[in-house]
Amino acid sequence: MSAEANTEQHYLAGLDLVGRRVVVVGGGTVAQRRLPRLVGAGAAVEVISPEVTPSVQSMAEAGEISWRERRYADGDLDGAWYALTCTSDREVNAAVAQEARQRRVFCVRADAGAQGSAVTPAVGEHDGLLVGVLAGGAPRRSAAVRDGLLDALREGIVADQQAEADGVLPGVALVGGGPGDPELITVRGRRLLARADVVVADRLAPRELLDELPPQVEVIDAAKIPYGRAASQDVINSVLVDRALAGKFVVRLKGGDSYVFGRGYEELLACVEAGVPVTVVPGVSSAFAVPAVAGVPVTHRGVAHEVVVVSGHVGPDDERSLVDWSALAKLRGTIVLLMALQRIKAFAEALVRGGRPADTPVLVVADGTMRTEHAVRSTLDKVAVAVVEQGIRPPAIVIIGPVVAVGDAPAHG
Ligand SMILES: C[S@@+](CC[C@H](N)C(=O)[O-])C[C@H]1O[C@@H](n2cnc3c(N)ncnc32)[C@H](O)[C@@H]1O
């Protein structure tokens, strides 16, 4: 019988393994891949193997599984509900499968699926749903279909209508949208966005994500709300609260992470005060993502042991400034400046004045992670002139420190 023919007859079931003995023979990378879901299902997992990978060993040390440091012996499946045999020795796998047959224990054979009595589906999770796909012994196919299904669920292409009908999403979600590239939002952020009734988006929130929203979603452009800076924040807060109290699920979509110079916590407080539940979904901050995509590691062994993220929205001598520029100037590591383009000259001068060498490398990246990204390499003493000459405009990140020169290595194009 071919593997395909056999697997077509499989019966897809969900096993309740809580507290039940599951024996895994072998402790290599195949076992390592299977263990987290078994542990997640609450199984009492026992790994039998003379050697295991460091990850399997750390699961044993953490008490998540028990590990018998020896070879498999007949009788090891005594009391088991389920078994997986994943050794590189076919004879051992065959012996385990044989014992499983005798004891009526369902057994997965990693090396020869058709010769076991169970197979592992490609599994994925979405919002509390478990999706499992079996493709007749074609694991790449089942994994690809699983991935496609999960993407479709996340993007709302396949509607999870029951979850919507259950109305499980009250209130406001503060979602960090990532630095600009629409693929750099988190999975959870994307999933909640697909469920939104109202989206309140910032200027720097990834715009492509808004284009994908269905027409009935109300999109409010926070950048277009008039009034001054402080007052417009009040207006945004009341929009969030009012829509949520009207029974809508509101996603507040921002660039990067909502709590990194994003005023997200003010919005959370406004919601909490009004009794509106808030979910916080962290985002990939431009402070770290933009340097990374531009080829600069913000820390590097032997080069930088610190990275400081600083707002440049007020100048170094401004009485409202909470930044100690002379202390920053004494650091040897990496400084990442946000909102600093307009006052770059004053910041560079303050750092040099405080002792940072004038030839410290600087990289300025505008529109990071986006198609329009462009960057200028310079040094502290010349950067102010360079950004003007190159016509660099906000939003831009300024990275200061020797890591910028590390980023010049040939591996980074
Ligand atoms: C108000 S702050 C918000 C930061 C955001 N919450 C985050 O975590 O990325 C805006 C500043 O972030 C930086 N920024 C955000 N996205 C950027 C991007 N794609 N490229 C360069 N800088 C960016 C710029 O310095 C911009 O002035």
PDB file of N, CA and C in Angstrom, residues 333-397:
ATOM      1  N   GLY A 333      28.605  53.747  23.318  1.00  0.00           N
ATOM      2  CA  GLY A 333      27.758  52.844  22.530  1.00  0.00           C
ATOM      3  C   GLY A 333      26.934  53.566  21.477  1.00  0.00           C
ATOM      4  N   THR A 334      25.718  53.039  21.268  1.00  0.00           N
ATOM      5  CA  THR A 334      24.884  53.511  20.166  1.00  0.00           C
ATOM      6  C   THR A 334      23.812  54.465  20.674  1.00  0.00           C
ATOM      7  N   ILE A 335      23.628  55.569  19.966  1.00  0.00           N
ATOM      8  CA  ILE A 335      22.508  56.470  20.250  1.00  0.00           C
ATOM      9  C   ILE A 335      21.591  56.447  19.023  1.00  0.00           C
ATOM     10  N   VAL A 336      20.315  56.208  19.267  1.00  0.00           N
ATOM     11  CA  VAL A 336      19.335  56.262  18.168  1.00  0.00           C
ATOM     12  C   VAL A 336      18.433  57.451  18.451  1.00  0.00           C
ATOM     13  N   LEU A 337      18.452  58.423  17.545  1.00  0.00           N
ATOM     14  CA  LEU A 337      17.628  59.614  17.733  1.00  0.00           C
ATOM     15  C   LEU A 337      16.387  59.537  16.851  1.00  0.00           C
ATOM     16  N   LEU A 338      15.233  59.805  17.441  1.00  0.00           N
ATOM     17  CA  LEU A 338      13.989  59.901  16.690  1.00  0.00           C
ATOM     18  C   LEU A 338      13.541  61.354  16.700  1.00  0.00           C
ATOM     19  N   MET A 339      12.820  61.743  15.662  1.00  0.00           N
ATOM     20  CA  MET A 339      12.273  63.105  15.557  1.00  0.00           C
ATOM     21  C   MET A 339      13.385  64.152  15.706  1.00  0.00           C
ATOM     22  N   ALA A 340      14.544  63.870  15.155  1.00  0.00           N
ATOM     23  CA  ALA A 340      15.711  64.706  15.441  1.00  0.00           C
ATOM     24  C   ALA A 340      16.235  65.472  14.235  1.00  0.00           C
ATOM     25  N   LEU A 341      15.593  65.276  13.073  1.00  0.00           N
ATOM     26  CA  LEU A 341      16.170  65.830  11.845  1.00  0.00           C
ATOM     27  C   LEU A 341      16.269  67.358  11.887  1.00  0.00           C
ATOM     28  N   GLN A 342      15.178  67.954  12.337  1.00  0.00           N
ATOM     29  CA  GLN A 342      15.102  69.415  12.333  1.00  0.00           C
ATOM     30  C   GLN A 342      16.222  70.055  13.175  1.00  0.00           C
ATOM     31  N   ARG A 343      16.592  69.385  14.273  1.00  0.00           N
ATOM     32  CA  ARG A 343      17.593  69.979  15.184  1.00  0.00           C
ATOM     33  C   ARG A 343      18.889  69.176  15.193  1.00  0.00           C
ATOM     34  N   ILE A 344      19.194  68.514  14.088  1.00  0.00           N
ATOM     35  CA  ILE A 344      20.342  67.609  14.064  1.00  0.00           C
ATOM     36  C   ILE A 344      21.648  68.354  14.374  1.00  0.00           C
ATOM     37  N   LYS A 345      21.730  69.607  13.904  1.00  0.00           N
ATOM     38  CA  LYS A 345      22.960  70.377  14.122  1.00  0.00           C
ATOM     39  C   LYS A 345      23.180  70.573  15.630  1.00  0.00           C
ATOM     40  N   ALA A 346      22.125  70.992  16.325  1.00  0.00           N
ATOM     41  CA  ALA A 346      22.238  71.254  17.769  1.00  0.00           C
ATOM     42  C   ALA A 346      22.590  69.965  18.527  1.00  0.00           C
ATOM     43  N   PHE A 347      22.002  68.838  18.126  1.00  0.00           N
ATOM     44  CA  PHE A 347      22.283  67.580  18.838  1.00  0.00           C
ATOM     45  C   PHE A 347      23.733  67.140  18.604  1.00  0.00           C
ATOM     46  N   ALA A 348      24.172  67.225  17.350  1.00  0.00           N
ATOM     47  CA  ALA A 348      25.539  66.801  17.034  1.00  0.00           C
ATOM     48  C   ALA A 348      26.540  67.673  17.791  1.00  0.00           C
ATOM     49  N   GLU A 349      26.267  68.968  17.832  1.00  0.00           N
ATOM     50  CA  GLU A 349      27.179  69.886  18.532  1.00  0.00           C
ATOM     51  C   GLU A 349      27.199  69.591  20.035  1.00  0.00           C
ATOM     52  N   ALA A 350      26.014  69.316  20.593  1.00  0.00           N
ATOM     53  CA  ALA A 350      25.951  69.027  22.040  1.00  0.00           C
ATOM     54  C   ALA A 350      26.762  67.763  22.356  1.00  0.00           C
ATOM     55  N   LEU A 351      26.702  66.780  21.483  1.00  0.00           N
ATOM     56  CA  LEU A 351      27.439  65.533  21.736  1.00  0.00           C
ATOM     57  C   LEU A 351      28.942  65.759  21.632  1.00  0.00           C
ATOM     58  N   VAL A 352      29.371  66.517  20.611  1.00  0.00           N
ATOM     59  CA  VAL A 352      30.811  66.776  20.437  1.00  0.00           C
ATOM     60  C   VAL A 352      31.310  67.632  21.610  1.00  0.00           C
ATOM     61  N   ARG A 353      30.516  68.603  21.976  1.00  0.00           N
ATOM     62  CA  ARG A 353      30.884  69.462  23.113  1.00  0.00           C
ATOM     63  C   ARG A 353      31.063  68.623  24.384  1.00  0.00           C
ATOM     64  N   GLY A 354      30.232  67.617  24.539  1.00  0.00           N
ATOM     65  CA  GLY A 354      30.287  66.800  25.752  1.00  0.00           C
ATOM     66  C   GLY A 354      31.353  65.717  25.707  1.00  0.00           C
ATOM     67  N   GLY A 355      32.097  65.588  24.581  1.00  0.00           N
ATOM     68  CA  GLY A 355      33.222  64.657  24.543  1.00  0.00           C
ATOM     69  C   GLY A 355      33.132  63.545  23.513  1.00  0.00           C
ATOM     70  N   ARG A 356      32.029  63.447  22.799  1.00  0.00           N
ATOM     71  CA  ARG A 356      31.947  62.390  21.781  1.00  0.00           C
ATOM     72  C   ARG A 356      32.845  62.798  20.596  1.00  0.00           C
ATOM     73  N   PRO A 357      33.719  61.923  20.107  1.00  0.00           N
ATOM     74  CA  PRO A 357      34.631  62.321  19.027  1.00  0.00           C
ATOM     75  C   PRO A 357      33.875  62.836  17.793  1.00  0.00           C
ATOM     76  N   ALA A 358      34.418  63.866  17.173  1.00  0.00           N
ATOM     77  CA  ALA A 358      33.764  64.487  16.019  1.00  0.00           C
ATOM     78  C   ALA A 358      33.655  63.525  14.837  1.00  0.00           C
ATOM     79  N   ASP A 359      34.565  62.535  14.788  1.00  0.00           N
ATOM     80  CA  ASP A 359      34.520  61.613  13.631  1.00  0.00           C
ATOM     81  C   ASP A 359      33.675  60.358  13.923  1.00  0.00           C
ATOM     82  N   THR A 360      32.848  60.400  14.970  1.00  0.00           N
ATOM     83  CA  THR A 360      31.963  59.261  15.255  1.00  0.00           C
ATOM     84  C   THR A 360      31.034  59.042  14.058  1.00  0.00           C
ATOM     85  N   PRO A 361      30.954  57.801  13.566  1.00  0.00           N
ATOM     86  CA  PRO A 361      30.092  57.556  12.398  1.00  0.00           C
ATOM     87  C   PRO A 361      28.600  57.767  12.705  1.00  0.00           C
ATOM     88  N   VAL A 362      27.906  58.286  11.709  1.00  0.00           N
ATOM     89  CA  VAL A 362      26.465  58.549  11.832  1.00  0.00           C
ATOM     90  C   VAL A 362      25.772  58.040  10.570  1.00  0.00           C
ATOM     91  N   LEU A 363      24.619  57.413  10.759  1.00  0.00           N
ATOM     92  CA  LEU A 363      23.793  57.035   9.600  1.00  0.00           C
ATOM     93  C   LEU A 363      22.410  57.643   9.809  1.00  0.00           C
ATOM     94  N   VAL A 364      21.942  58.359   8.801  1.00  0.00           N
ATOM     95  CA  VAL A 364      20.582  58.908   8.860  1.00  0.00           C
ATOM     96  C   VAL A 364      19.749  58.146   7.838  1.00  0.00           C
ATOM     97  N   VAL A 365      18.637  57.572   8.308  1.00  0.00           N
ATOM     98  CA  VAL A 365      17.787  56.789   7.397  1.00  0.00           C
ATOM     99  C   VAL A 365      16.388  57.398   7.380  1.00  0.00           C
ATOM    100  N   ALA A 366      15.957  57.809   6.203  1.00  0.00           N
ATOM    101  CA  ALA A 366      14.599  58.347   6.057  1.00  0.00           C
ATOM    102  C   ALA A 366      13.709  57.289   5.411  1.00  0.00           C
ATOM    103  N   ASP A 367      12.433  57.302   5.778  1.00  0.00           N
ATOM    104  CA  ASP A 367      11.450  56.341   5.231  1.00  0.00           C
ATOM    105  C   ASP A 367      11.961  54.904   5.343  1.00  0.00           C
ATOM    106  N   GLY A 368      12.544  54.579   6.495  1.00  0.00           N
ATOM    107  CA  GLY A 368      13.132  53.252   6.679  1.00  0.00           C
ATOM    108  C   GLY A 368      12.122  52.137   6.460  1.00  0.00           C
ATOM    109  N   THR A 369      12.588  51.043   5.899  1.00  0.00           N
ATOM    110  CA  THR A 369      11.834  49.811   5.593  1.00  0.00           C
ATOM    111  C   THR A 369      10.825  50.006   4.462  1.00  0.00           C
ATOM    112  N   MET A 370      10.762  51.205   3.898  1.00  0.00           N
ATOM    113  CA  MET A 370       9.783  51.443   2.823  1.00  0.00           C
ATOM    114  C   MET A 370      10.485  51.556   1.470  1.00  0.00           C
ATOM    115  N   ARG A 371       9.665  51.516   0.421  1.00  0.00           N
ATOM    116  CA  ARG A 371      10.248  51.568  -0.936  1.00  0.00           C
ATOM    117  C   ARG A 371      11.058  52.842  -1.137  1.00  0.00           C
ATOM    118  N   THR A 372      10.648  53.912  -0.468  1.00  0.00           N
ATOM    119  CA  THR A 372      11.292  55.212  -0.639  1.00  0.00           C
ATOM    120  C   THR A 372      12.490  55.410   0.290  1.00  0.00           C
ATOM    121  N   GLU A 373      12.903  54.350   1.000  1.00  0.00           N
ATOM    122  CA  GLU A 373      14.006  54.492   1.969  1.00  0.00           C
ATOM    123  C   GLU A 373      15.254  55.079   1.323  1.00  0.00           C
ATOM    124  N   HIS A 374      15.849  56.061   1.990  1.00  0.00           N
ATOM    125  CA  HIS A 374      17.175  56.494   1.569  1.00  0.00           C
ATOM    126  C   HIS A 374      17.980  56.920   2.786  1.00  0.00           C
ATOM    127  N   ALA A 375      19.299  56.784   2.647  1.00  0.00           N
ATOM    128  CA  ALA A 375      20.148  56.958   3.824  1.00  0.00           C
ATOM    129  C   ALA A 375      21.372  57.806   3.473  1.00  0.00           C
ATOM    130  N   VAL A 376      21.902  58.427   4.507  1.00  0.00           N
ATOM    131  CA  VAL A 376      23.127  59.219   4.347  1.00  0.00           C
ATOM    132  C   VAL A 376      24.114  58.793   5.437  1.00  0.00           C
ATOM    133  N   ARG A 377      25.331  58.484   5.015  1.00  0.00           N
ATOM    134  CA  ARG A 377      26.384  58.162   5.981  1.00  0.00           C
ATOM    135  C   ARG A 377      27.248  59.387   6.177  1.00  0.00           C
ATOM    136  N   SER A 378      27.599  59.648   7.428  1.00  0.00           N
ATOM    137  CA  SER A 378      28.411  60.818   7.684  1.00  0.00           C
ATOM    138  C   SER A 378      29.130  60.648   9.016  1.00  0.00           C
ATOM    139  N   THR A 379      29.550  61.763   9.579  1.00  0.00           N
ATOM    140  CA  THR A 379      30.161  61.752  10.909  1.00  0.00           C
ATOM    141  C   THR A 379      29.520  62.889  11.707  1.00  0.00           C
ATOM    142  N   LEU A 380      29.693  62.853  13.016  1.00  0.00           N
ATOM    143  CA  LEU A 380      29.003  63.833  13.870  1.00  0.00           C
ATOM    144  C   LEU A 380      29.249  65.274  13.424  1.00  0.00           C
ATOM    145  N   ASP A 381      30.497  65.602  13.047  1.00  0.00           N
ATOM    146  CA  ASP A 381      30.802  66.998  12.703  1.00  0.00           C
ATOM    147  C   ASP A 381      30.239  67.409  11.342  1.00  0.00           C
ATOM    148  N   LYS A 382      29.882  66.439  10.487  1.00  0.00           N
ATOM    149  CA  LYS A 382      29.456  66.819   9.133  1.00  0.00           C
ATOM    150  C   LYS A 382      27.994  66.484   8.844  1.00  0.00           C
ATOM    151  N   VAL A 383      27.325  65.798   9.781  1.00  0.00           N
ATOM    152  CA  VAL A 383      26.010  65.247   9.450  1.00  0.00           C
ATOM    153  C   VAL A 383      24.965  66.332   9.164  1.00  0.00           C
ATOM    154  N   ALA A 384      25.035  67.452   9.868  1.00  0.00           N
ATOM    155  CA  ALA A 384      24.015  68.486   9.686  1.00  0.00           C
ATOM    156  C   ALA A 384      24.047  69.007   8.251  1.00  0.00           C
ATOM    157  N   VAL A 385      25.251  69.188   7.724  1.00  0.00           N
ATOM    158  CA  VAL A 385      25.389  69.665   6.336  1.00  0.00           C
ATOM    159  C   VAL A 385      24.932  68.566   5.369  1.00  0.00           C
ATOM    160  N   ALA A 386      25.315  67.328   5.678  1.00  0.00           N
ATOM    161  CA  ALA A 386      25.015  66.199   4.780  1.00  0.00           C
ATOM    162  C   ALA A 386      23.507  66.018   4.593  1.00  0.00           C
ATOM    163  N   VAL A 387      22.735  66.130   5.662  1.00  0.00           N
ATOM    164  CA  VAL A 387      21.292  65.888   5.507  1.00  0.00           C
ATOM    165  C   VAL A 387      20.637  66.986   4.668  1.00  0.00           C
ATOM    166  N   VAL A 388      21.156  68.195   4.784  1.00  0.00           N
ATOM    167  CA  VAL A 388      20.601  69.285   3.971  1.00  0.00           C
ATOM    168  C   VAL A 388      20.980  69.054   2.506  1.00  0.00           C
ATOM    169  N   GLU A 389      22.265  68.753   2.270  1.00  0.00           N
ATOM    170  CA  GLU A 389      22.726  68.515   0.887  1.00  0.00           C
ATOM    171  C   GLU A 389      21.955  67.389   0.212  1.00  0.00           C
ATOM    172  N   GLN A 390      21.661  66.350   0.981  1.00  0.00           N
ATOM    173  CA  GLN A 390      20.989  65.172   0.408  1.00  0.00           C
ATOM    174  C   GLN A 390      19.468  65.308   0.417  1.00  0.00           C
ATOM    175  N   GLY A 391      18.978  66.423   0.933  1.00  0.00           N
ATOM    176  CA  GLY A 391      17.529  66.651   0.938  1.00  0.00           C
ATOM    177  C   GLY A 391      16.762  65.634   1.769  1.00  0.00           C
ATOM    178  N   ILE A 392      17.367  65.180   2.870  1.00  0.00           N
ATOM    179  CA  ILE A 392      16.697  64.193   3.733  1.00  0.00           C
ATOM    180  C   ILE A 392      15.525  64.857   4.459  1.00  0.00           C
ATOM    181  N   ARG A 393      14.374  64.165   4.427  1.00  0.00           N
ATOM    182  CA  ARG A 393      13.185  64.712   5.087  1.00  0.00           C
ATOM    183  C   ARG A 393      12.612  63.687   6.061  1.00  0.00           C
ATOM    184  N   PRO A 394      11.862  64.160   7.052  1.00  0.00           N
ATOM    185  CA  PRO A 394      11.269  63.226   8.012  1.00  0.00           C
ATOM    186  C   PRO A 394      10.236  62.313   7.341  1.00  0.00           C
ATOM    187  N   PRO A 395       9.940  61.152   7.902  1.00  0.00           N
ATOM    188  CA  PRO A 395      10.492  60.616   9.148  1.00  0.00           C
ATOM    189  C   PRO A 395      11.870  60.024   8.933  1.00  0.00           C
ATOM    190  N   ALA A 396      12.761  60.322   9.873  1.00  0.00           N
ATOM    191  CA  ALA A 396      14.113  59.777   9.746  1.00  0.00           C
ATOM    192  C   ALA A 396      14.651  59.386  11.123  1.00  0.00           C
ATOM    193  N   ILE A 397      15.527  58.388  11.097  1.00  0.00           N
ATOM    194  CA  ILE A 397      16.201  57.898  12.300  1.00  0.00           C
ATOM    195  C   ILE A 397      17.671  58.288  12.173  1.00  0.00           C
TER     196      ILE A 397
END
